[in-house]
Amino acid sequence: MNKYAVWGNPIAQSKSPEIQQHFAQQQKIELDYQRMLGDEVRFEQQLAQFFASGGQGCNITAPFKERAFRLADLHSERCLMAEACNTLKKLPDGRLYADNTDGAGLVTDLQRLGWLQPQQRILILGAGGATKGVLLPLLQAQQQITLANRTLDKAEQLAQKFSGHGVIQAVALSQLTTQRFDLIINATSLGLQGKVVDIAPAILQKCGAVYDMQYAKATDTPFLALAKTYGVAKSADGIGMLIGQAAHAFEVWFGVMPEITLLI
Ligand code: ATR
């Protein structure tokens, strides 16, 4: 039996087991995929134990993505740039390979929505780990990125780090001028507190579409709800990105990209 898992803390809320089982059935692969509660102190030992006892691969979620990144032996380029790992795979020679499929999951979802044309202007709100995880695939999809962050310095550091891969600039959230963006992506975690970043209504009113990397059960996230009050016609939350990153992780492990549209 193929032994896989998702590690995080908390982990009970994770939808990954259902998503991965769906893909496995679709691809006629037998899969044992468990939720695993990581320990803040012993996470590295727990992972070593998992792989020593037959684990072949796993997903990593908060708060362990950076620690998983550091403990791997080999990394994909997108993982190196993200400095965080959401997918680990044990290679035949025993080494641990780290990937980050979050950005590919987002790009795949934007494609599904029909929102991905080359040279679009995308505004990303936030410059934390969620943003860093998706920048390389977005730039490789030829998107022109403006990073707006409360703390300008963090956005500038990211823009500098990724500048060799495409068009990317940083701006302080408070200095955002009213310009048209094809797409605005919320990559802050404020929605978890029921809050939204403070941006000028005109920026939302003018934009083509909004995407929230977070998702909410059977309702709009606070960011999408706000955008709708300003008349933004096209909106999507991050459930498709979640399924997309899972599909790309499945591909890393099994070499086949599952069909994702049936799940959304
Ligand atoms: P994650 O790893 O989920 O991206 P993070 O690294 O803590 O989380 O980043 C959270 C993002 O939300 C950051 O861009 C943060 O802005 P700062 O860099 O200025 O802290 C942003 N954020 C959090 N609270 C915010 C607030 N009240 N207003 C605006 N942005 C906020």
Tab-separated table of C-alpha atoms and ligand atoms in Angstrom:
chain	number	residue	atom	x	y	z
A	1	MET	CA	0.000	0.000	0.000
A	2	ASN	CA	1.223	3.499	-0.806
A	3	LYS	CA	1.778	5.341	2.497
A	4	TYR	CA	1.240	9.088	2.377
A	5	ALA	CA	0.092	11.782	4.815
A	6	VAL	CA	-0.454	15.442	5.497
A	7	TRP	CA	1.398	17.001	8.448
A	8	GLY	CA	0.303	20.170	10.205
A	9	ASN	CA	-0.858	21.581	13.521
A	10	PRO	CA	-3.834	21.837	13.738
A	11	ILE	CA	-4.659	19.137	11.196
A	12	ALA	CA	-8.232	17.935	11.849
A	13	GLN	CA	-9.634	20.538	9.432
A	14	SER	CA	-7.468	19.415	6.503
A	15	LYS	CA	-9.341	18.435	3.362
A	16	SER	CA	-6.240	16.855	1.822
A	17	PRO	CA	-7.137	13.209	2.649
A	18	GLU	CA	-10.467	13.440	0.827
A	19	ILE	CA	-8.927	15.231	-2.141
A	20	GLN	CA	-6.023	12.783	-2.457
A	21	GLN	CA	-8.313	9.764	-2.086
A	22	HIS	CA	-10.492	11.158	-4.860
A	23	PHE	CA	-7.451	11.478	-7.140
A	24	ALA	CA	-6.195	8.009	-6.190
A	25	GLN	CA	-9.534	6.387	-7.025
A	26	GLN	CA	-9.696	8.294	-10.287
A	27	GLN	CA	-6.208	7.051	-11.206
A	28	LYS	CA	-6.828	3.527	-9.826
A	29	ILE	CA	-4.025	3.827	-7.296
A	30	GLU	CA	-4.398	2.338	-3.822
A	31	LEU	CA	-3.534	5.027	-1.314
A	32	ASP	CA	-3.182	5.138	2.455
A	33	TYR	CA	-3.215	8.889	3.235
A	34	GLN	CA	-3.544	10.042	6.852
A	35	ARG	CA	-3.815	13.311	8.763
A	36	MET	CA	-0.792	13.604	11.071
A	37	LEU	CA	-0.573	16.074	13.939
A	38	GLY	CA	2.912	17.553	13.959
A	39	ASP	CA	4.566	18.402	17.246
A	40	GLU	CA	6.117	21.859	17.564
A	41	VAL	CA	9.233	20.428	19.217
A	42	ARG	CA	9.591	17.000	17.636
A	43	PHE	CA	8.422	17.617	14.053
A	44	GLU	CA	11.753	16.635	12.430
A	45	GLN	CA	11.929	13.398	14.413
A	46	GLN	CA	8.314	12.645	13.592
A	47	LEU	CA	8.982	13.023	9.884
A	48	ALA	CA	12.126	10.897	10.063
A	49	GLN	CA	10.068	8.206	11.800
A	50	PHE	CA	7.314	8.473	9.171
A	51	PHE	CA	9.749	7.930	6.309
A	52	ALA	CA	11.675	5.223	8.190
A	53	SER	CA	8.446	3.282	8.677
A	54	GLY	CA	7.489	3.184	5.016
A	55	GLY	CA	6.167	6.677	4.301
A	56	GLN	CA	6.734	7.532	0.643
A	57	GLY	CA	5.582	11.105	0.559
A	58	CYS	CA	3.587	13.745	2.357
A	59	ASN	CA	2.039	17.151	2.215
A	60	ILE	CA	3.114	19.763	4.712
A	61	THR	CA	0.874	22.526	5.960
A	62	ALA	CA	1.109	25.270	8.576
A	63	PRO	CA	3.186	25.811	10.588
A	64	PHE	CA	5.796	23.397	9.257
A	65	LYS	CA	6.421	24.426	5.641
A	66	GLU	CA	9.706	26.186	6.376
A	67	ARG	CA	10.963	23.415	8.641
A	68	ALA	CA	10.155	20.811	5.995
A	69	PHE	CA	12.012	22.949	3.470
A	70	ARG	CA	15.118	22.946	5.669
A	71	LEU	CA	15.167	19.238	6.355
A	72	ALA	CA	14.942	18.108	2.701
A	73	ASP	CA	18.005	16.999	0.715
A	74	LEU	CA	16.889	18.227	-2.733
A	75	HIS	CA	14.524	20.985	-3.831
A	76	SER	CA	12.692	22.013	-6.981
A	77	GLU	CA	13.414	25.532	-8.214
A	78	ARG	CA	9.942	26.746	-7.247
A	79	CYS	CA	10.487	25.318	-3.768
A	80	LEU	CA	13.895	26.989	-3.441
A	81	MET	CA	12.379	30.331	-4.388
A	82	ALA	CA	9.445	29.861	-2.005
A	83	GLU	CA	11.785	28.804	0.832
A	84	ALA	CA	8.919	26.623	1.979
A	85	CYS	CA	7.765	23.110	1.134
A	86	ASN	CA	4.259	21.687	0.874
A	87	THR	CA	5.202	18.375	-0.749
A	88	LEU	CA	7.886	15.867	0.238
A	89	LYS	CA	8.791	12.719	-1.641
A	90	LYS	CA	11.191	9.969	-0.668
A	91	LEU	CA	13.440	9.206	-3.635
A	92	PRO	CA	14.565	5.644	-4.484
A	93	ASP	CA	18.041	6.411	-3.073
A	94	GLY	CA	16.473	7.471	0.252
A	95	ARG	CA	16.965	11.212	-0.136
A	96	LEU	CA	14.061	13.557	0.568
A	97	TYR	CA	12.888	15.723	-2.319
A	98	ALA	CA	10.995	18.938	-1.521
A	99	ASP	CA	8.607	20.731	-3.813
A	100	ASN	CA	6.136	23.563	-3.437
A	101	THR	CA	3.004	23.156	-5.535
A	102	ASP	CA	1.040	26.113	-4.128
A	103	GLY	CA	1.887	28.464	-6.991
A	104	ALA	CA	1.215	25.821	-9.629
A	105	GLY	CA	-2.109	25.156	-7.899
A	106	LEU	CA	-3.009	28.833	-8.121
A	107	VAL	CA	-1.966	29.086	-11.780
A	108	THR	CA	-3.965	25.952	-12.624
A	109	ASP	CA	-7.012	27.414	-10.906
A	110	LEU	CA	-6.677	30.748	-12.713
A	111	GLN	CA	-6.488	28.779	-15.973
A	112	ARG	CA	-9.613	26.826	-15.016
A	113	LEU	CA	-11.410	30.100	-14.359
A	114	GLY	CA	-10.274	31.474	-17.721
A	115	TRP	CA	-8.492	34.310	-15.933
A	116	LEU	CA	-4.963	33.746	-17.161
A	117	GLN	CA	-3.826	35.715	-20.181
A	118	PRO	CA	-0.163	36.638	-20.675
A	119	GLN	CA	1.080	40.068	-19.546
A	120	GLN	CA	-1.804	40.742	-17.193
A	121	ARG	CA	-1.396	43.199	-14.361
A	122	ILE	CA	-1.904	41.439	-11.053
A	123	LEU	CA	-2.002	43.126	-7.664
A	124	ILE	CA	-1.088	40.861	-4.762
A	125	LEU	CA	-2.082	42.024	-1.293
A	126	GLY	CA	0.409	40.796	1.307
A	127	ALA	CA	4.062	39.829	1.189
A	128	GLY	CA	4.257	36.931	3.640
A	129	GLY	CA	4.813	33.230	3.124
A	130	ALA	CA	1.629	32.740	1.106
A	131	THR	CA	2.807	35.303	-1.442
A	132	LYS	CA	6.346	33.966	-1.626
A	133	GLY	CA	4.961	30.507	-2.331
A	134	VAL	CA	3.177	31.543	-5.525
A	135	LEU	CA	5.415	34.177	-7.122
A	136	LEU	CA	7.639	32.017	-9.310
A	137	PRO	CA	4.811	30.154	-11.103
A	138	LEU	CA	2.896	33.427	-11.600
A	139	LEU	CA	5.948	35.126	-13.095
A	140	GLN	CA	6.649	32.075	-15.255
A	141	ALA	CA	3.067	32.444	-16.521
A	142	GLN	CA	4.151	35.929	-17.653
A	143	GLN	CA	2.057	37.841	-15.181
A	144	GLN	CA	3.142	41.385	-14.276
A	145	ILE	CA	3.045	41.656	-10.527
A	146	THR	CA	2.600	44.510	-8.091
A	147	LEU	CA	3.137	43.509	-4.476
A	148	ALA	CA	1.357	45.746	-1.977
A	149	ASN	CA	2.141	45.278	1.670
A	150	ARG	CA	1.553	47.161	4.903
A	151	THR	CA	5.291	46.825	5.589
A	152	LEU	CA	6.907	48.083	2.393
A	153	ASP	CA	10.286	46.608	3.245
A	154	LYS	CA	8.971	43.027	3.059
A	155	ALA	CA	7.385	43.616	-0.352
A	156	GLU	CA	10.608	45.216	-1.607
A	157	GLN	CA	12.687	42.281	-0.472
A	158	LEU	CA	10.417	39.860	-2.312
A	159	ALA	CA	10.346	41.982	-5.463
A	160	GLN	CA	14.146	42.102	-5.397
A	161	LYS	CA	14.445	38.341	-4.868
A	162	PHE	CA	12.141	37.541	-7.804
A	163	SER	CA	13.145	40.362	-10.151
A	164	GLY	CA	15.229	38.053	-12.340
A	165	HIS	CA	12.130	36.023	-13.205
A	166	GLY	CA	9.831	38.695	-14.598
A	167	VAL	CA	8.100	41.991	-14.031
A	168	ILE	CA	7.563	42.606	-10.331
A	169	GLN	CA	7.413	45.766	-8.247
A	170	ALA	CA	6.663	46.632	-4.642
A	171	VAL	CA	4.493	49.332	-3.167
A	172	ALA	CA	3.300	50.240	0.314
A	173	LEU	CA	-0.373	49.407	0.765
A	174	SER	CA	-0.975	52.998	1.850
A	175	GLN	CA	0.687	54.343	-1.324
A	176	LEU	CA	-1.307	52.319	-3.846
A	177	THR	CA	-2.555	54.653	-6.511
A	178	THR	CA	-5.847	54.168	-8.276
A	179	GLN	CA	-4.920	52.140	-11.306
A	180	ARG	CA	-6.527	49.268	-13.113
A	181	PHE	CA	-5.487	45.719	-12.342
A	182	ASP	CA	-6.765	42.744	-14.285
A	183	LEU	CA	-6.761	40.697	-11.119
A	184	ILE	CA	-6.339	41.377	-7.399
A	185	ILE	CA	-5.227	38.448	-5.245
A	186	ASN	CA	-5.602	38.556	-1.483
A	187	ALA	CA	-2.645	36.749	0.078
A	188	THR	CA	-2.968	38.143	3.590
A	189	SER	CA	-4.290	36.015	6.404
A	190	LEU	CA	-6.578	38.784	7.691
A	191	GLY	CA	-9.735	36.978	6.585
A	192	LEU	CA	-9.190	34.490	9.412
A	193	GLN	CA	-9.983	37.344	11.810
A	194	GLY	CA	-12.935	38.439	9.689
A	195	LYS	CA	-10.927	41.425	8.437
A	196	VAL	CA	-9.860	42.860	5.099
A	197	VAL	CA	-6.831	44.965	4.159
A	198	ASP	CA	-7.484	48.638	3.860
A	199	ILE	CA	-7.341	49.540	0.151
A	200	ALA	CA	-8.996	52.343	-1.745
A	201	PRO	CA	-12.462	51.317	-3.013
A	202	ALA	CA	-11.620	52.708	-6.466
A	203	ILE	CA	-8.939	50.046	-6.924
A	204	LEU	CA	-11.516	47.322	-6.376
A	205	GLN	CA	-14.130	49.106	-8.475
A	206	LYS	CA	-11.776	49.238	-11.461
A	207	CYS	CA	-10.345	45.729	-11.317
A	208	GLY	CA	-11.323	42.862	-13.603
A	209	ALA	CA	-11.519	40.095	-11.000
A	210	VAL	CA	-10.651	39.234	-7.411
A	211	TYR	CA	-9.205	36.027	-6.000
A	212	ASP	CA	-8.809	35.155	-2.322
A	213	MET	CA	-6.168	32.543	-1.530
A	214	GLN	CA	-8.244	31.701	1.521
A	215	TYR	CA	-11.599	30.004	1.267
A	216	ALA	CA	-14.729	29.923	3.363
A	217	LYS	CA	-17.369	27.238	3.665
A	218	ALA	CA	-20.625	28.106	1.875
A	219	THR	CA	-20.066	31.852	2.130
A	220	ASP	CA	-17.846	34.599	0.761
A	221	THR	CA	-14.562	35.384	2.477
A	222	PRO	CA	-14.513	38.914	3.953
A	223	PHE	CA	-12.329	40.082	1.039
A	224	LEU	CA	-14.653	38.705	-1.636
A	225	ALA	CA	-17.704	40.047	0.186
A	226	LEU	CA	-16.145	43.520	0.237
A	227	ALA	CA	-15.178	43.334	-3.436
A	228	LYS	CA	-18.748	42.387	-4.339
A	229	THR	CA	-20.107	45.421	-2.516
A	230	TYR	CA	-17.976	47.487	-4.924
A	231	GLY	CA	-19.447	45.709	-7.923
A	232	VAL	CA	-16.585	43.367	-8.841
A	233	ALA	CA	-18.290	40.838	-11.077
A	234	LYS	CA	-15.720	38.041	-11.124
A	235	SER	CA	-14.578	36.507	-7.843
A	236	ALA	CA	-13.240	33.193	-6.620
A	237	ASP	CA	-11.927	31.862	-3.343
A	238	GLY	CA	-8.962	29.560	-2.791
A	239	ILE	CA	-10.736	26.204	-2.796
A	240	GLY	CA	-9.654	25.668	-6.397
A	241	MET	CA	-6.071	26.521	-5.474
A	242	LEU	CA	-6.208	23.996	-2.633
A	243	ILE	CA	-7.374	21.297	-5.035
A	244	GLY	CA	-4.831	22.447	-7.624
A	245	GLN	CA	-1.879	22.245	-5.245
A	246	ALA	CA	-3.057	18.775	-4.207
A	247	ALA	CA	-3.250	17.686	-7.846
A	248	HIS	CA	0.287	18.904	-8.530
A	249	ALA	CA	1.507	17.117	-5.378
A	250	PHE	CA	-0.157	13.920	-6.630
A	251	GLU	CA	1.715	14.395	-9.890
A	252	VAL	CA	5.026	14.759	-8.025
A	253	TRP	CA	4.411	11.445	-6.262
A	254	PHE	CA	2.792	9.350	-8.988
A	255	GLY	CA	3.857	11.001	-12.241
A	256	VAL	CA	0.313	11.608	-13.442
A	257	MET	CA	-1.741	14.789	-13.206
A	258	PRO	CA	-5.254	13.942	-11.998
A	259	GLU	CA	-8.396	15.474	-13.423
A	260	ILE	CA	-9.403	18.265	-11.061
A	261	THR	CA	-12.517	19.871	-12.456
A	262	LEU	CA	-14.811	17.159	-11.111
A	263	LEU	CA	-14.012	18.167	-7.536
A	264	ILE	CA	-14.803	21.878	-7.764
B	1	ATR	P1	1.453	33.955	5.629
B	1	ATR	O1	2.607	33.042	5.844
B	1	ATR	O2	0.103	33.321	5.799
B	1	ATR	O3	1.550	34.740	4.368
B	1	ATR	P2	2.516	36.091	7.239
B	1	ATR	O4	3.872	35.766	6.762
B	1	ATR	O5	2.313	36.359	8.679
B	1	ATR	O6	1.478	34.949	6.887
B	1	ATR	O7	1.984	37.319	6.377
B	1	ATR	C1	0.749	37.848	6.560
B	1	ATR	C2	0.542	38.993	5.556
B	1	ATR	O8	-0.649	39.666	5.954
B	1	ATR	C3	1.661	40.023	5.572
B	1	ATR	O9	1.809	40.558	4.279
B	1	ATR	C4	1.117	41.058	6.542
B	1	ATR	O10	1.630	42.359	6.357
B	1	ATR	P3	2.970	42.839	7.130
B	1	ATR	O11	4.109	42.244	6.368
B	1	ATR	O12	2.915	44.305	7.063
B	1	ATR	O13	2.859	42.298	8.536
B	1	ATR	C5	-0.334	41.037	6.187
B	1	ATR	N1	-1.136	41.592	7.280
B	1	ATR	C6	-1.368	41.037	8.487
B	1	ATR	N2	-2.148	41.846	9.231
B	1	ATR	C7	-2.394	42.960	8.474
B	1	ATR	C8	-3.140	44.174	8.667
B	1	ATR	N3	-3.810	44.397	9.802
B	1	ATR	N4	-3.166	45.075	7.655
B	1	ATR	C9	-2.509	44.849	6.502
B	1	ATR	N5	-1.790	43.720	6.248
B	1	ATR	C10	-1.734	42.797	7.227
